[in-house]
GROMACS .gro file of C-alpha atoms in nm:
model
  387
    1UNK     CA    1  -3.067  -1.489   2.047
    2UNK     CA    2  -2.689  -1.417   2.187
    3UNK     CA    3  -2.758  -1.272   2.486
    4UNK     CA    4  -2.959  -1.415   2.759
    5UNK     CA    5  -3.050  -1.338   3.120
    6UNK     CA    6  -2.775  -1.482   3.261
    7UNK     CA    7  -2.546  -1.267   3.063
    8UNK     CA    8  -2.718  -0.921   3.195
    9UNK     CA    9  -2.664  -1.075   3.548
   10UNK     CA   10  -2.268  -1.077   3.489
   11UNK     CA   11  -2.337  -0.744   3.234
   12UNK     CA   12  -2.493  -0.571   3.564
   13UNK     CA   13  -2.194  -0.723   3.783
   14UNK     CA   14  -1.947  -0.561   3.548
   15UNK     CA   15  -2.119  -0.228   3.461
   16UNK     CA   16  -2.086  -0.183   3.862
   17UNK     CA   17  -1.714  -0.294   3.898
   18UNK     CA   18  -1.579  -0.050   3.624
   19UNK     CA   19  -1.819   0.256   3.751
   20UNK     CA   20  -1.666   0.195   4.133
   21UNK     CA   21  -1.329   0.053   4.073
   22UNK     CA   22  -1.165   0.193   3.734
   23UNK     CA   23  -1.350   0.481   3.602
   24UNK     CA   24  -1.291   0.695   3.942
   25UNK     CA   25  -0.904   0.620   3.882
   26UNK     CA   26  -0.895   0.650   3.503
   27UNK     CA   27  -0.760   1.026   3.478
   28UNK     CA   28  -0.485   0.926   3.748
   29UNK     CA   29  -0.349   0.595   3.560
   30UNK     CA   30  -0.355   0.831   3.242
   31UNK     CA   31  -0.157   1.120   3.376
   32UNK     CA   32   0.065   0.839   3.541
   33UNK     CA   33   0.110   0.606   3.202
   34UNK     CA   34   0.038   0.295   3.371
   35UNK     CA   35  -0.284   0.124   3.612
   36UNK     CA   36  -0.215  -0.108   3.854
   37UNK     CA   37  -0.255  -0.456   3.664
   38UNK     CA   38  -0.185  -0.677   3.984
   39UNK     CA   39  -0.433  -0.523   4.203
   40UNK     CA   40  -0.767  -0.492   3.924
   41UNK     CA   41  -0.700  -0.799   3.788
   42UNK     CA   42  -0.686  -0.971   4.136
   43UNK     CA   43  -0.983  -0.796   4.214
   44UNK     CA   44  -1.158  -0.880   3.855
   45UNK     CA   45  -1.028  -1.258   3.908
   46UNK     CA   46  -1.224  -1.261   4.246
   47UNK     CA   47  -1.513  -1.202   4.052
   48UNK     CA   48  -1.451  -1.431   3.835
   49UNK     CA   49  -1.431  -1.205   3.529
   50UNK     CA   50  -1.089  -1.302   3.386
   51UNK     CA   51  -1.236  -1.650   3.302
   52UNK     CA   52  -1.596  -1.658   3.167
   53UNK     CA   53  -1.443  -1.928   2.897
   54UNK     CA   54  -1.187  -2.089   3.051
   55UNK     CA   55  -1.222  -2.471   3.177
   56UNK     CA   56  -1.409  -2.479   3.520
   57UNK     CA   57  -1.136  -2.750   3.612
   58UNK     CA   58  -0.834  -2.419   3.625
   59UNK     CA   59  -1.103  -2.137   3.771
   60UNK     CA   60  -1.304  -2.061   3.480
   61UNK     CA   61  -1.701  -2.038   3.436
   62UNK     CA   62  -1.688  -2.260   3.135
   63UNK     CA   63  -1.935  -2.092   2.957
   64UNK     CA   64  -1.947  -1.993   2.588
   65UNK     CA   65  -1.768  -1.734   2.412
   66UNK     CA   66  -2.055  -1.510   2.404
   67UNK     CA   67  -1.989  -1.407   2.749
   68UNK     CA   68  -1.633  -1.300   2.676
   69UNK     CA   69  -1.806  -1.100   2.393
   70UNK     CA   70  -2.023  -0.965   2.617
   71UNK     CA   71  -1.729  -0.866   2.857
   72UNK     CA   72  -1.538  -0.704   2.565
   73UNK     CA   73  -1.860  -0.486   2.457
   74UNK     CA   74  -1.912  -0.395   2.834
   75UNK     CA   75  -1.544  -0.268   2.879
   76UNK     CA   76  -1.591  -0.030   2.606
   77UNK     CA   77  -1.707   0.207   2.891
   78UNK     CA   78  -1.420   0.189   3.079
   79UNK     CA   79  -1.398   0.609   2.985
   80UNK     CA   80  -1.020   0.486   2.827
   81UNK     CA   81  -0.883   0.287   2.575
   82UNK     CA   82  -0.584   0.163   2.746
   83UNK     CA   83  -0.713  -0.033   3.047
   84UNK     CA   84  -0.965  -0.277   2.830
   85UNK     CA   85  -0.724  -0.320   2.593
   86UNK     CA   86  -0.474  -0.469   2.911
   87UNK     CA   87  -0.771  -0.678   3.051
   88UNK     CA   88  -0.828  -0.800   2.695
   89UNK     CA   89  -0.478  -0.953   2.633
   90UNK     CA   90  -0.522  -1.131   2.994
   91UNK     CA   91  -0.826  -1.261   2.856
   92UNK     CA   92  -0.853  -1.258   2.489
   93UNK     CA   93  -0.507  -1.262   2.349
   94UNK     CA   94  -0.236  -1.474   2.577
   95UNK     CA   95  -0.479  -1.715   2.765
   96UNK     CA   96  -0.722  -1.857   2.421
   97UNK     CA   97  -0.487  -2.101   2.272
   98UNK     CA   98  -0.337  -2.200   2.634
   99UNK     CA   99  -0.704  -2.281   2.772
  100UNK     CA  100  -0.774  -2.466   2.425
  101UNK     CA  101  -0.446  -2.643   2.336
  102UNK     CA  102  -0.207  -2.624   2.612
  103UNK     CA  103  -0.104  -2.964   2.864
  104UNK     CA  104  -0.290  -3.000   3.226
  105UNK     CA  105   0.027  -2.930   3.380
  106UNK     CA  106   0.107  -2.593   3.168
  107UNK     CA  107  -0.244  -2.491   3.184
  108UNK     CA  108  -0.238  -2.534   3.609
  109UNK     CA  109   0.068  -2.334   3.573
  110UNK     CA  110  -0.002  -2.035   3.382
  111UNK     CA  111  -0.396  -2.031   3.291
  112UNK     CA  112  -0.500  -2.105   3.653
  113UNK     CA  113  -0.322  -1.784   3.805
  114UNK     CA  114  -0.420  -1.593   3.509
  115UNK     CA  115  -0.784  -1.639   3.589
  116UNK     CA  116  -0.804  -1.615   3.964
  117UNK     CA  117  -0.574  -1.284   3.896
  118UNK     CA  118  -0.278  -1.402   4.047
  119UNK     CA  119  -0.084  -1.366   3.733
  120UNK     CA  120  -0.072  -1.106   3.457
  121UNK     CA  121  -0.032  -1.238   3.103
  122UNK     CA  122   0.125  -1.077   2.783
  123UNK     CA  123   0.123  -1.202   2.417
  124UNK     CA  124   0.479  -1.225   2.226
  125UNK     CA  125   0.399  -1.185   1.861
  126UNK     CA  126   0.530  -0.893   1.721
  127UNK     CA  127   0.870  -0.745   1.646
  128UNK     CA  128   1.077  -0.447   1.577
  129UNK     CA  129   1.101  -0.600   1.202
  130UNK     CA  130   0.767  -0.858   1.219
  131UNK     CA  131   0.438  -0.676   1.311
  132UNK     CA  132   0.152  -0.749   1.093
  133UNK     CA  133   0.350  -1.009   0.885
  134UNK     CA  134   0.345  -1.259   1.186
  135UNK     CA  135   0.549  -1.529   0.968
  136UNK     CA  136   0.838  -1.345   0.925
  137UNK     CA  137   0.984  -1.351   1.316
  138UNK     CA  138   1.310  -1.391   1.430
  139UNK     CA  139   1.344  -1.443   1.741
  140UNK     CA  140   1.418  -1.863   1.842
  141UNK     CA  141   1.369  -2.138   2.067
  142UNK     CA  142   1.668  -2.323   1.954
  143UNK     CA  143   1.631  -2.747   2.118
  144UNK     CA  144   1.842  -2.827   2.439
  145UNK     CA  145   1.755  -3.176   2.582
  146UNK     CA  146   1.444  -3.105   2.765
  147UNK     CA  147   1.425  -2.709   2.747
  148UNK     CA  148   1.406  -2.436   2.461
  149UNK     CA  149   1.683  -2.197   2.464
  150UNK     CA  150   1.553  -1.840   2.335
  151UNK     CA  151   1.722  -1.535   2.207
  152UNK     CA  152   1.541  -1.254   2.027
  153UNK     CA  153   1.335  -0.977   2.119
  154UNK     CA  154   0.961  -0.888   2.085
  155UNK     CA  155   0.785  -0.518   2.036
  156UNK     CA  156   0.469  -0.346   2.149
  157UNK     CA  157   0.448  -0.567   2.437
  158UNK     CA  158   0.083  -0.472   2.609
  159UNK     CA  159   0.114  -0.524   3.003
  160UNK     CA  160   0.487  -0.596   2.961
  161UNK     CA  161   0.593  -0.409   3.235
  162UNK     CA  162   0.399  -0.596   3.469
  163UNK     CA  163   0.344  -0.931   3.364
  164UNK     CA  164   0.457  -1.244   3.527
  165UNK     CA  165   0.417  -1.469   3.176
  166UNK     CA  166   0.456  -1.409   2.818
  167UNK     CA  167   0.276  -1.677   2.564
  168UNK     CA  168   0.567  -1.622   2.345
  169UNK     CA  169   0.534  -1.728   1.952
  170UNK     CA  170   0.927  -1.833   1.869
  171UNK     CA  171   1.055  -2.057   1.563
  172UNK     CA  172   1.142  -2.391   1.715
  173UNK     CA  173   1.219  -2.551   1.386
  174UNK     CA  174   1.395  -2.430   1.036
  175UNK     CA  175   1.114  -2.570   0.865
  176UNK     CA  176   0.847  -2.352   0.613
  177UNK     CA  177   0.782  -2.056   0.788
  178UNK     CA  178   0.431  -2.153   0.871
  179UNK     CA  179   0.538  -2.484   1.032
  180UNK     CA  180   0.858  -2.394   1.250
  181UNK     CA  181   0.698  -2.186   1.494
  182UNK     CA  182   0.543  -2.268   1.844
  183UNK     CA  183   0.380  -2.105   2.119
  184UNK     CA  184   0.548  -2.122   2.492
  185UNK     CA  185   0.483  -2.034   2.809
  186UNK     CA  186   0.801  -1.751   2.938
  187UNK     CA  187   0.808  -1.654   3.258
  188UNK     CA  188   0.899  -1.311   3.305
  189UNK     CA  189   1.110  -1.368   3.604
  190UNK     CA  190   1.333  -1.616   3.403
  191UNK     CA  191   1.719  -1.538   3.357
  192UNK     CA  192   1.821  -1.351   3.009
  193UNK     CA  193   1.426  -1.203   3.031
  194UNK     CA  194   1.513  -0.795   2.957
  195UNK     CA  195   1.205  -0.536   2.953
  196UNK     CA  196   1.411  -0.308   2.807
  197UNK     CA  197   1.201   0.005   2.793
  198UNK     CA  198   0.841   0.128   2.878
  199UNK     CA  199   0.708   0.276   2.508
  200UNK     CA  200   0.563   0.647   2.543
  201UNK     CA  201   0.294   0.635   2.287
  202UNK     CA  202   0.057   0.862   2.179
  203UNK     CA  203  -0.248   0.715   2.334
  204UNK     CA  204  -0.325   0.433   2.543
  205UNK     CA  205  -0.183   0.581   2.788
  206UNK     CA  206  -0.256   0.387   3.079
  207UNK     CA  207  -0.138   0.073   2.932
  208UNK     CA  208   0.212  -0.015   2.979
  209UNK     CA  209   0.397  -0.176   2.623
  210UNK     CA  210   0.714  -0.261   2.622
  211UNK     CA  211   0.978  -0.378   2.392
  212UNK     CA  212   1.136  -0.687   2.586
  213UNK     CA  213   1.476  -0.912   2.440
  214UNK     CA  214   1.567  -1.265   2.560
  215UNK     CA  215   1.930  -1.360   2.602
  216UNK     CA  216   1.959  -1.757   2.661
  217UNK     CA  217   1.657  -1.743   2.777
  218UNK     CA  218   1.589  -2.113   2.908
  219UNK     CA  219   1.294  -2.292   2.967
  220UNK     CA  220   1.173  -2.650   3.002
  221UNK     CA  221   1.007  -2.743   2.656
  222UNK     CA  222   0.666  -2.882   2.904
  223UNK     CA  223   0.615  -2.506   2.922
  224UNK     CA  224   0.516  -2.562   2.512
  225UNK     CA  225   0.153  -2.470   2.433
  226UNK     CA  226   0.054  -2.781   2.238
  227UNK     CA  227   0.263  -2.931   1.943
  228UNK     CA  228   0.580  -2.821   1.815
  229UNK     CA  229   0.561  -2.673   1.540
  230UNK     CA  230   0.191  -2.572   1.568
  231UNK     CA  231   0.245  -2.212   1.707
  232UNK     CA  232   0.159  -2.001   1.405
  233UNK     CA  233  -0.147  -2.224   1.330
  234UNK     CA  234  -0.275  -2.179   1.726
  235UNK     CA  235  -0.140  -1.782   1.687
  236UNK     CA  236  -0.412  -1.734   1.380
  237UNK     CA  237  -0.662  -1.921   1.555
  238UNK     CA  238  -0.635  -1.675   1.877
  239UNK     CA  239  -0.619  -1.394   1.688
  240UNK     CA  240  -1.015  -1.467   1.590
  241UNK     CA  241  -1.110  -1.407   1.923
  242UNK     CA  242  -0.855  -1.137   1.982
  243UNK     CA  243  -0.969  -0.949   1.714
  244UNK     CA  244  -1.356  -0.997   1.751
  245UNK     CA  245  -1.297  -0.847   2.130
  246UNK     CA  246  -1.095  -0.553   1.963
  247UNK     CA  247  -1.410  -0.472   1.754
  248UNK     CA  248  -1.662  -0.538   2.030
  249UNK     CA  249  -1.457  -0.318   2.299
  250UNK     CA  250  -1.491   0.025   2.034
  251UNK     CA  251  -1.896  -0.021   2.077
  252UNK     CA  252  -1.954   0.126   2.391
  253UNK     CA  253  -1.665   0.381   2.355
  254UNK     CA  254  -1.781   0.482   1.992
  255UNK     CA  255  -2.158   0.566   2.150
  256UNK     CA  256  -1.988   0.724   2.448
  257UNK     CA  257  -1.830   1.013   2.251
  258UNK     CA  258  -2.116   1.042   2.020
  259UNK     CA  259  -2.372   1.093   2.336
  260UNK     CA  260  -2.077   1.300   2.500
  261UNK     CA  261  -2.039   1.542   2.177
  262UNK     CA  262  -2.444   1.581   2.183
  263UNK     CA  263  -2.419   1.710   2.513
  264UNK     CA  264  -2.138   1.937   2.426
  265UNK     CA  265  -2.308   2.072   2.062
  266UNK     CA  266  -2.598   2.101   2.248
  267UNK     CA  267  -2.484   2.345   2.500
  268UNK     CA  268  -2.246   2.523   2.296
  269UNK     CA  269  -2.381   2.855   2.082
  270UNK     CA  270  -2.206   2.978   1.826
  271UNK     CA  271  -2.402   3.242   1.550
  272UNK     CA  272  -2.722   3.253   1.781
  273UNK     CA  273  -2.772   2.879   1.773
  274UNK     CA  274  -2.655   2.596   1.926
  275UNK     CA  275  -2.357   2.380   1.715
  276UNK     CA  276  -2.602   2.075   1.745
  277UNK     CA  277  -2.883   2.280   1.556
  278UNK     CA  278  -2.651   2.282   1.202
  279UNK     CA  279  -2.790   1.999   1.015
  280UNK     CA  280  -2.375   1.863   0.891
  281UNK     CA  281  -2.374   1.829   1.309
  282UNK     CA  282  -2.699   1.601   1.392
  283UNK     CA  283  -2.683   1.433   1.058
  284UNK     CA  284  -2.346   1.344   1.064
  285UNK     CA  285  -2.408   1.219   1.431
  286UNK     CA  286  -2.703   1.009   1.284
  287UNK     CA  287  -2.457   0.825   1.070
  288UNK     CA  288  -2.242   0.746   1.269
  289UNK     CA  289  -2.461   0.582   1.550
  290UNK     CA  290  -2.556   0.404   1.215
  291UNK     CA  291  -2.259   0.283   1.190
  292UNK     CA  292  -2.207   0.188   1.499
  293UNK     CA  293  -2.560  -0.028   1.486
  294UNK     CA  294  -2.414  -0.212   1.153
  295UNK     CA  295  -2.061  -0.304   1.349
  296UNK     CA  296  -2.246  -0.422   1.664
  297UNK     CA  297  -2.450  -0.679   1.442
  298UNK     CA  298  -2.163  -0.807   1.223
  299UNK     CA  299  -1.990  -0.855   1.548
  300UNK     CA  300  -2.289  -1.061   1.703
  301UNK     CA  301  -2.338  -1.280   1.379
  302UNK     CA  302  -1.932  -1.332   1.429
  303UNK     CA  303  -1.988  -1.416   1.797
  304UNK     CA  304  -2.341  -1.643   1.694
  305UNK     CA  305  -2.108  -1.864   1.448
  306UNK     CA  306  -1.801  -1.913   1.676
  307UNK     CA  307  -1.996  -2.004   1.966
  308UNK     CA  308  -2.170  -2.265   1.674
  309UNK     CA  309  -1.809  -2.390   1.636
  310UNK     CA  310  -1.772  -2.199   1.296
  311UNK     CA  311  -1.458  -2.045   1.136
  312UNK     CA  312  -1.502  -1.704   1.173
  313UNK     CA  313  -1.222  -1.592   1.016
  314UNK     CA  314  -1.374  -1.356   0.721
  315UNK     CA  315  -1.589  -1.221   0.968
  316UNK     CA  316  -1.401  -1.133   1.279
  317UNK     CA  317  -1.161  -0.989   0.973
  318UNK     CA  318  -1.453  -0.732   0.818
  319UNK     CA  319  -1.545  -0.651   1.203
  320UNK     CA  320  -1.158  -0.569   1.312
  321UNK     CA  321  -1.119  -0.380   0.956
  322UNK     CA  322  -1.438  -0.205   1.012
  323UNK     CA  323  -1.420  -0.076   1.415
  324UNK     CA  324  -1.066   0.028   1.289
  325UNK     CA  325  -1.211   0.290   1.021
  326UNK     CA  326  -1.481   0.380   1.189
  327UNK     CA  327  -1.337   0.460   1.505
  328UNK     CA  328  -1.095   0.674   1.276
  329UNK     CA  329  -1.403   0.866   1.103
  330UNK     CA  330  -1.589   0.897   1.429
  331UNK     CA  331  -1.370   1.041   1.672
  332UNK     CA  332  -1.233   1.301   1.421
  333UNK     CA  333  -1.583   1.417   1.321
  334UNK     CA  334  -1.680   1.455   1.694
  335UNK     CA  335  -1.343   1.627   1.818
  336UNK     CA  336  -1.412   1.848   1.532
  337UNK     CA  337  -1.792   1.959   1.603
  338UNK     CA  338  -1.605   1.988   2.005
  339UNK     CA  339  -1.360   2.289   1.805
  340UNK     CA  340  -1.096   2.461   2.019
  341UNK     CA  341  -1.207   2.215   2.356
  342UNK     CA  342  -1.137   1.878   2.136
  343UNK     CA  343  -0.775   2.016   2.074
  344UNK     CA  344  -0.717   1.991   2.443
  345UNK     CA  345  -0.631   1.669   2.612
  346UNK     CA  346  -0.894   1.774   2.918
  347UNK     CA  347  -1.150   1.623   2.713
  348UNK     CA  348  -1.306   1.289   2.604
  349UNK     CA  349  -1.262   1.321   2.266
  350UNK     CA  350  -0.936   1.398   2.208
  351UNK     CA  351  -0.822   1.087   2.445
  352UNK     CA  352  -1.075   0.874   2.210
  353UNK     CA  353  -0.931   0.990   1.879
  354UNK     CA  354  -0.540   0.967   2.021
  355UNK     CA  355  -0.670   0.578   2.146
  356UNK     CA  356  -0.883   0.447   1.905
  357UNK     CA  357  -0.633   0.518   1.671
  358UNK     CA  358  -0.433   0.190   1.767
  359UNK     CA  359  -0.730  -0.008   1.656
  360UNK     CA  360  -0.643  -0.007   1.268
  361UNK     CA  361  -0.276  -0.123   1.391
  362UNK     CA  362  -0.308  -0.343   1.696
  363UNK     CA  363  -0.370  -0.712   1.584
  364UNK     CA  364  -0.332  -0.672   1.225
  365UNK     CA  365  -0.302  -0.354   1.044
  366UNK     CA  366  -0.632  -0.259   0.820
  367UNK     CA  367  -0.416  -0.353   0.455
  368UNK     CA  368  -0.346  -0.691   0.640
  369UNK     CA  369  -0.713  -0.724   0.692
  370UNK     CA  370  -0.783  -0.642   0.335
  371UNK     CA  371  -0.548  -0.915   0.229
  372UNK     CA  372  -0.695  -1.162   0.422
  373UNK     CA  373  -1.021  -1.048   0.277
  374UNK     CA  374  -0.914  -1.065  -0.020
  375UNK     CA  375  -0.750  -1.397  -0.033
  376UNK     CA  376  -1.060  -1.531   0.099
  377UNK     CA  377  -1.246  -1.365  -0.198
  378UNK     CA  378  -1.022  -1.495  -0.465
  379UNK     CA  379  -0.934  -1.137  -0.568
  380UNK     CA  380  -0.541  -1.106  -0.426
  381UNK     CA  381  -0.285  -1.136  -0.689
  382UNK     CA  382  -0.172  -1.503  -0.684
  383UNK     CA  383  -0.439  -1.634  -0.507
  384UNK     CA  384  -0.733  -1.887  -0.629
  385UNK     CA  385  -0.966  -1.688  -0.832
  386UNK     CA  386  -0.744  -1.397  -0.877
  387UNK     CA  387  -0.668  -1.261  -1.249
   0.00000   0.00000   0.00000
């Protein structure tokens, strides 16, 4: 069994946070396009939320990752995409491969701040010309003495705005392309550091991305998350857990607008019966909490056989891919049973569909996932197995 009774204690203690300290303020970080990162994640960092992984020794619980799944699935009723999605790069998405690779000294640093809330953390991967294809960067860390000097510039930068740290993937080498990269350690603060501009995106409102460039950017080469060299290996290794939390964090949302566009069908008449009574309405409703049932136990079995010390690569893939299309399907079925009302942006749905829509880009765009999937089957052109 995943879940125990020491995981409802902390569910319990997080279902109460986000009911009294983020969902009251949700509407006003939206209409502002940014939430205060320094003051909830201090607060969640008190709690100790921002570290149920991480080594005790830098402020963490030290427990398994199924309490950072748990965390993810809980934060799906945060009543907005754009918040969870911040607290999951603190958690899920810069800190991973620091916590599980990085030196004492880097880790004391950067991780131990991160946890406690002190610092926020953003994740350098992508790039005006390098999203989903993640080997293909530009921007470098060229060798001087004892630092890395970097030039470049990363895109989409969640929490950018804010953050005191970037775990920044550069190439370090002019080796193959999957062997000259490396992860480091950038503080924001550091000369040549430009957040350029603050992104206005569709959804996600409340999250601040940025695009950010680095102009002789220096800093010492101890700042290095493990080897040289190793970044893109330790970048596909995080992105398991990123993209398991991305799936998990759509379950709570997903049954949120269903339950919220019963309500609404149920309430609203239209040809001397309520919208809810036409059988395309509560079928198609049906389905999709049956859908949402089938992703939450692909995601567990994912969680069961990471926390087993499994590659979970395949599966956190088919759960990313899946949340992704189904989040698609579900919100745009509900905002249309919703008619006029889901048009406006007053109500649930239409934030859901505008913010769910990220999750078939964000962290690997659906046809990357379908490559992966089907390298791993034998079936992509060129690959073992393939025709």
């Amino acid at each position: 069994m995943l879940f125990t009774a020491d995981h409802d204690d902390i569910r319990r203690s997080l279902q109460k946070f986000i009911a009294n300290e983020i969902n009251p303020h949700v509407d006003d970080w939206e209409r502002a396009d940014i939430f205060p990162a320094h003051e909830l994640f201090k607060k969640m960092g008190s709690l100790g939320f921002l570290g149920l992984n991480k080594p005790v020794e830098f402020g963490g619980s030290g427990l398994d990752y199924s309490y950072a799944l748990m965390m993810a699935e809980e934060l799906g009723a945060i009543t907005c995409g754009g918040v969870p999605m911040a607290i999951g790069v603190q958690t899920d998405m810069a800190t991973p491969a620091l916590a599980r690779f990085g030196s004492d000294e880097v880790r004391r640093e950067f991780l131990a701040p991160s946890i406690s809330g002190d610092f926020v953390a953003c994740i350098g991967v992508s790039e005006p010309g390098a999203g989903s294809d993640v080997a293909s960067i530009k921007t470098q860390a060229r060798s001087d003495g004892d630092d890395y000097v970097i030039n470049g510039g990363k895109m989409w930068i969640t929490n950018g705005t804010q953050a005191d740290w970037i775990c920044l993937l550069a190439n370090t080498g002019d080796g193959p392309v999957h062997r000259n990269k490396s992860l480091i350690c950038v503080p924001m603060k550091s000369k040549g550091v430009n957040v350029a501009r603050k992104l206005d995106k569709m959804g996600m409102r409340s999250s601040d991305t940025a695009q950010i460039f680095f102009d002789e950017v220096r800093v010492p080469k101890r700042n290095r998350i493990g080897d040289e060299g190793k970044g893109f290996t330790y970048q596909m290794i995080q992105f398991q857990e990123e993209r398991l939390w991305g799936a998990a964090a759509c379950l709570k949302s997903h049954e949120y607008i269903i339950n919220e566009t019963i309500e609404y069908t149920r309430n609203r008449k239209a040809f001397g019966q309520s919208i809810l009574d036409n059988q395309v309405v509560h079928f198609k409703l049906a389905e999709m909490q049956t859908e949402v049932e089938l992703l939450r136990a692909l995601i567990y079995r994912a969680a069961e056989q990471l926390v087993a010390g499994e590659d979970v690569t395949k599966l956190a893939t088919m759960a990313k891919l899946k949340a992704g299309r189904l989040g698609r399907e579900l919100t745009d079925a509900c905002l249309q049973y919703w008619g006029g009302m889901g048009f406006t942006n007053e109500t649930p749905v239409s934030r859901a569909y505008r913010d769910s829509r990220l999750t078939s880009i964000g962290g690997g765009a659906d046809e990357v996932m379908l490559m992966v999937l089907c390298k791993m089957m034998g079936t992509l052109p060129g690959s073992k197995g393939s025709s």
